[in-house]
CSV table of C-alpha atoms and ligand atoms in Angstrom, one decimal:
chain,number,residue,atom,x,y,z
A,1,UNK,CA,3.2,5.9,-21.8
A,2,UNK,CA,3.4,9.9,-21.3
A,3,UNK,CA,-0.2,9.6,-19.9
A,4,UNK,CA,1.2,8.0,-16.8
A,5,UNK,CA,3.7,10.6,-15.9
A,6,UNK,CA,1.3,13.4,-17.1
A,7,UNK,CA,-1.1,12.2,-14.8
A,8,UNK,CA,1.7,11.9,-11.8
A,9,UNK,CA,2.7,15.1,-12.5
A,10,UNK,CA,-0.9,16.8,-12.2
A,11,UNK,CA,-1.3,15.1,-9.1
A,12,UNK,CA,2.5,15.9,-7.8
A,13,UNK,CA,1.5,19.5,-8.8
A,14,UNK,CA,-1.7,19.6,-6.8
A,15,UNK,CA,-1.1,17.6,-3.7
A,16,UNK,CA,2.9,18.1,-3.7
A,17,UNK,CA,4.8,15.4,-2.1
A,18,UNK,CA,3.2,12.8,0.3
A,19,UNK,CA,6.2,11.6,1.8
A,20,UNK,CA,4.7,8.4,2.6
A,21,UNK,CA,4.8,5.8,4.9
A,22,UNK,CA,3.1,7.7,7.7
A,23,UNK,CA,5.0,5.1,10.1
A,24,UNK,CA,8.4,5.7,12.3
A,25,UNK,CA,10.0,2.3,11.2
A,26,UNK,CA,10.4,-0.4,8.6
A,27,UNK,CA,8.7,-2.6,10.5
A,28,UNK,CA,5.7,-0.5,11.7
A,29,UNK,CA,5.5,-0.3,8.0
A,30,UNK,CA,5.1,-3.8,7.7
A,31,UNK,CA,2.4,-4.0,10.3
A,32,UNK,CA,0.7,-1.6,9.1
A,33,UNK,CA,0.7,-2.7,5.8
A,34,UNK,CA,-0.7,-6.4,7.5
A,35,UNK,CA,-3.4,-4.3,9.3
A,36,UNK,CA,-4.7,-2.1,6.9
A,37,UNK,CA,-6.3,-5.2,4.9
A,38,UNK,CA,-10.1,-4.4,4.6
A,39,UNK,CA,-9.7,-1.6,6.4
A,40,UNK,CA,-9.4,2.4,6.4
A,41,UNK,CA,-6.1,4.1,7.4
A,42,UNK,CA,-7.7,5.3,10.7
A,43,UNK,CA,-8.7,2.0,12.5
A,44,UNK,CA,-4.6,0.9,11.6
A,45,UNK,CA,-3.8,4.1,13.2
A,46,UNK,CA,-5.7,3.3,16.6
A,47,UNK,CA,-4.7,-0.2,16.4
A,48,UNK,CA,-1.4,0.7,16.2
A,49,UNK,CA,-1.3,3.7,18.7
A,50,UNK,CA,-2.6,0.5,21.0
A,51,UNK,CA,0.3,-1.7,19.8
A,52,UNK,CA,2.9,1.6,20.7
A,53,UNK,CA,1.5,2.1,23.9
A,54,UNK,CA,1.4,-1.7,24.8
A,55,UNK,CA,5.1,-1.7,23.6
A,56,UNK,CA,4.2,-4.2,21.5
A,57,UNK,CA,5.4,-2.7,18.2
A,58,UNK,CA,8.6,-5.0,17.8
A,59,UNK,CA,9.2,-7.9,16.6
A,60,UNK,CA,9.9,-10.2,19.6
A,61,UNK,CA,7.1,-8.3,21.7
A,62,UNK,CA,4.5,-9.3,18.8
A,63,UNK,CA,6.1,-12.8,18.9
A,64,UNK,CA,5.8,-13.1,22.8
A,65,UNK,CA,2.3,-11.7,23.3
A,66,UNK,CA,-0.3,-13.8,23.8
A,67,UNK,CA,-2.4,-14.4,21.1
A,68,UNK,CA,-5.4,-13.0,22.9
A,69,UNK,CA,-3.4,-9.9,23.9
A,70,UNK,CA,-2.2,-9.0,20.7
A,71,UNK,CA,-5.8,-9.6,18.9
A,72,UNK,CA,-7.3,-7.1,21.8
A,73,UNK,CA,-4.7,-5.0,20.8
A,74,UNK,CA,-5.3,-4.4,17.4
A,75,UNK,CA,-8.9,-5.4,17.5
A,76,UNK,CA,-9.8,-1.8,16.0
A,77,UNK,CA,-8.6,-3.0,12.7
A,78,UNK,CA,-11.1,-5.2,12.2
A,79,UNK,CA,-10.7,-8.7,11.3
A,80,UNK,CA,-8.0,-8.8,14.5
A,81,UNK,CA,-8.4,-12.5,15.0
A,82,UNK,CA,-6.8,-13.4,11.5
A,83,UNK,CA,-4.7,-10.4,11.5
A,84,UNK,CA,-3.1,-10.8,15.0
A,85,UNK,CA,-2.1,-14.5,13.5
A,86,UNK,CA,-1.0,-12.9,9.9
A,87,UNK,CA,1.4,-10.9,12.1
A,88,UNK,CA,2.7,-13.3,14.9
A,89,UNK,CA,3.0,-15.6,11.6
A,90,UNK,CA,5.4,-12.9,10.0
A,91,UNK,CA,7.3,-12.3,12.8
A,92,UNK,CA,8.3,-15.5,13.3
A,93,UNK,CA,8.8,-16.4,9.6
A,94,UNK,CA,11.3,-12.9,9.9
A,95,UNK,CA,13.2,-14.8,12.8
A,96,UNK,CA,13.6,-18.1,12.0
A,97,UNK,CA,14.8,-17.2,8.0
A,98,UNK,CA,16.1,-14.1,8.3
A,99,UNK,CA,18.0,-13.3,11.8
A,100,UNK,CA,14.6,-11.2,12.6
A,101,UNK,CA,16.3,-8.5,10.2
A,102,UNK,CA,13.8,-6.9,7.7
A,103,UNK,CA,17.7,-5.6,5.8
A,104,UNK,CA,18.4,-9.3,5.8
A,105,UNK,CA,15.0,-10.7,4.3
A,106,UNK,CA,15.0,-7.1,1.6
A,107,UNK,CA,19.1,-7.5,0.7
A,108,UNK,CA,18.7,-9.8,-2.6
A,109,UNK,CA,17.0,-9.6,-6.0
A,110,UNK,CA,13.2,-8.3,-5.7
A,111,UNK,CA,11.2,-11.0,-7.7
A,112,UNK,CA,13.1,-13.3,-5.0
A,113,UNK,CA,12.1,-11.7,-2.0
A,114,UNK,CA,8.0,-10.8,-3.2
A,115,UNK,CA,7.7,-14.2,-4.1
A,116,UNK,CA,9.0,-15.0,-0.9
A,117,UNK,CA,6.6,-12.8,0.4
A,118,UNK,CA,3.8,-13.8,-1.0
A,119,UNK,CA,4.1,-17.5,0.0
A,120,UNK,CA,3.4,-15.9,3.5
A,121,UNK,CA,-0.2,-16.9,4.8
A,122,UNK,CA,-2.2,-14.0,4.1
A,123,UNK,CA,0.1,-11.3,2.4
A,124,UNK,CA,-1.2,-10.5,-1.5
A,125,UNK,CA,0.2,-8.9,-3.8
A,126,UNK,CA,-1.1,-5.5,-2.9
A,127,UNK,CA,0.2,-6.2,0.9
A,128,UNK,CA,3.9,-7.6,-0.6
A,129,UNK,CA,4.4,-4.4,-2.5
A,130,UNK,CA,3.2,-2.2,-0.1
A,131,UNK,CA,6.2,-3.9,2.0
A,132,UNK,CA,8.8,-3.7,-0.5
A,133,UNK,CA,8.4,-0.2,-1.4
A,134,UNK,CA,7.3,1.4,1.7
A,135,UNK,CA,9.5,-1.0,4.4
A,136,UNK,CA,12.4,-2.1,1.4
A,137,UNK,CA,12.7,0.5,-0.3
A,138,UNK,CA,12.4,-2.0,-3.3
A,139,UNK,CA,11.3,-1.1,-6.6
A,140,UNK,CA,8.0,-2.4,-6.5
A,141,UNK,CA,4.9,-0.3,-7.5
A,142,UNK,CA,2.0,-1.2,-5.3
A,143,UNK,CA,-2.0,-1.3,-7.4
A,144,UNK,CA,-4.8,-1.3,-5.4
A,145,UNK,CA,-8.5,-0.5,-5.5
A,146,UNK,CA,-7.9,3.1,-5.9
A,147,UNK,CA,-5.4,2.8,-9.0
A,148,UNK,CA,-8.2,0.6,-10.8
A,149,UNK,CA,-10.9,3.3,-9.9
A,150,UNK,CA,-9.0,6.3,-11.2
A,151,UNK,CA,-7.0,5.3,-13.6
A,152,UNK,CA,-10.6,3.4,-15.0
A,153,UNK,CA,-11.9,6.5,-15.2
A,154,UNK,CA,-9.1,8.4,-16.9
A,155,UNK,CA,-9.7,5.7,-19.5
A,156,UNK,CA,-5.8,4.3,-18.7
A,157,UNK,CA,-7.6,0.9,-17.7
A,158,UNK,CA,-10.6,-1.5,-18.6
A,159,UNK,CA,-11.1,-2.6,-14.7
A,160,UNK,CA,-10.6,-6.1,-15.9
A,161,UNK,CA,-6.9,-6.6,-16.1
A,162,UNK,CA,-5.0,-8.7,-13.4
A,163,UNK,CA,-3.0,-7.3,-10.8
A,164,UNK,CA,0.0,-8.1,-12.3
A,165,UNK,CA,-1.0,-6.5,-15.2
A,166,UNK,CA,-1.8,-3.7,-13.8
A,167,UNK,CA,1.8,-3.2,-11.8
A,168,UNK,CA,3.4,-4.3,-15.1
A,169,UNK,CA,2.3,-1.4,-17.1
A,170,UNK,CA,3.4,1.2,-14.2
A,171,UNK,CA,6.6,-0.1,-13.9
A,172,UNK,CA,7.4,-0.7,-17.6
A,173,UNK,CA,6.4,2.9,-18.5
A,174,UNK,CA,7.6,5.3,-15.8
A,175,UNK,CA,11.3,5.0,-15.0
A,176,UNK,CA,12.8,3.4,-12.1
A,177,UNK,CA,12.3,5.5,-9.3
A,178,UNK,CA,11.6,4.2,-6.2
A,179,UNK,CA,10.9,7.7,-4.9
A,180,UNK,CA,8.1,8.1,-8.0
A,181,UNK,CA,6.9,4.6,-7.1
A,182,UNK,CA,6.3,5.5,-3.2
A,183,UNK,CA,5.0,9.1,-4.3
A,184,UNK,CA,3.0,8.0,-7.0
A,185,UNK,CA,0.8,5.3,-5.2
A,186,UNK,CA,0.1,7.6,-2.6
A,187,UNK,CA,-1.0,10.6,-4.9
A,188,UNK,CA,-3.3,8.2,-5.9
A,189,UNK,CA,-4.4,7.3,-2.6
A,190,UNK,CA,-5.4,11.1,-2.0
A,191,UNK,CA,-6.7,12.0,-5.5
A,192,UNK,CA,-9.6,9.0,-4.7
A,193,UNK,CA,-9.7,10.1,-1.0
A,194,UNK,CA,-10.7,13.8,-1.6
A,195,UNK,CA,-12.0,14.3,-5.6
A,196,UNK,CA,-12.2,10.4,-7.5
A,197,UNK,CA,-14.4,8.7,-4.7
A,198,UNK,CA,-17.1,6.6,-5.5
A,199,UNK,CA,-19.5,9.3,-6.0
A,200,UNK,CA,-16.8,11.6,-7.6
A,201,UNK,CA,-17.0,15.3,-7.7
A,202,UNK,CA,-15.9,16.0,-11.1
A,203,UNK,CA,-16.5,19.9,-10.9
A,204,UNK,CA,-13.8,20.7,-8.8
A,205,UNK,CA,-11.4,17.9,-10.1
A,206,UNK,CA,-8.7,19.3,-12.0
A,207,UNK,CA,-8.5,16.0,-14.3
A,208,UNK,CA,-12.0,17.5,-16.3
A,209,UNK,CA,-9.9,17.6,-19.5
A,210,UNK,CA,-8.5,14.4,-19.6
A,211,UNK,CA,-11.2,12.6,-18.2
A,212,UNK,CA,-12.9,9.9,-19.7
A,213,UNK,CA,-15.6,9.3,-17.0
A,214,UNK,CA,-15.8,13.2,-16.9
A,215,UNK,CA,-16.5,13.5,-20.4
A,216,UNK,CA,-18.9,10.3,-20.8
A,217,UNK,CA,-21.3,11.3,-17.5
A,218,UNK,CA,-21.4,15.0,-17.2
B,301,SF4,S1,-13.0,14.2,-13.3
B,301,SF4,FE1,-14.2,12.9,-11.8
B,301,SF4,S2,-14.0,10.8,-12.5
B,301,SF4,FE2,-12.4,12.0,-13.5
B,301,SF4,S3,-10.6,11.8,-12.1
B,301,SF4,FE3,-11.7,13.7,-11.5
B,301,SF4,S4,-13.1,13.0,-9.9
B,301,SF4,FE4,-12.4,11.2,-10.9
């Protein structure tokens, strides 16, 4: 579908690349990816600057803290009770099946490891993906709220198709690039941050031509 890559390259061409994960390691990907549930990127950022400063932000620190401790610690996140668990949970999961080595869980075929991923209490399909392709460097594009908002209102999507859906349709029509998939996700991210936000402003968005939301309410 040329409309997909159009639209990446629009937004590649305003925003140039994002070079995301904003995170030093793998695995601060991974926590980050558990915090930011129900959350915005800023509260993950403080929670996380707590985790760094605790030294917490490894594996067996997370898996020695105290439960109490490590919710305190990322309490800025919101929901920190459940999340401190969804981490400790991961951690130990990571240790006992895998040696404690993200390379060792990632190194086999993908549909293997995200469905491994997603029998973890309290990782979806948005927060498995965002794991494979940020921490993996797996081919694995990641849909979330934003991508059903913009590409909704390009006229791409109906709203009402399934996640998997949704993923299935990126990765089927834009070649296998994990570098496109980790760029394209967070073009999106931006695009809805600063033009396509709930209340968009369409006047300065420089979608306007190809715009189905554009063209229906303005
Ligand atoms: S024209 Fe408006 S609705 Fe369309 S993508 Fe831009 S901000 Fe979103």
């Amino acid at each position: 579908m040329t409309d997909l890559l159009h639209t990446y390259q629009k937004l590649l061409n305003h925003y140039g690349p994002r070079n995301w994960w904003p995170a030093e390691t793998p695995f601060e990907v991974v926590i980050g990816a558990i915090l930011t549930q129900n959350t915005n990127w800023n509260n993950v950022e403080k929670a996380i600057a707590n985790l760094r400063k605790g030294e917490a932000l490894t594996l067996g620190a997370i898996l020695n803290l105290p439960l109490e401790t490590l919710e305190q610690l990322i309490r800025p996140s919101g929901f920190f009770r459940q999340k401190a668990e969804r981490l400790q949970l991961f951690c130990r999961y990571l240790q006992e099946h895998h040696q404690g080595s993200l390379e060792h869980l990632f190194d086999r075929e993908l549909n293997l490891v995200r469905e491994e991923l997603l029998q973890l209490k309290g990782i979806g399909p948005e927060t498995a993906d965002s794991i494979l392709l940020y921490a993996g460097q797996r081919l694995s594009f990641v849909v979330d709220a934003y991508t059903y908002r913009l590409f909704g209102r390009l006229g791409i999507l109906s709203g009402k198709e399934k996640y998997s859906a949704v993923r299935e349709l990126f990765m089927s029509n834009l070649r296998q690039d994990v570098q496109l998939y980790n760029e394209y996700h967070a073009l999106i991210v931006i695009h809805c941050k600063n033009f396509c936000r709930k209340k968009p402003l369409c006047d300065s968005c420089f979608f306007t031509e190809m715009c189905l939301y554009r063209q229906q309410n303005c």
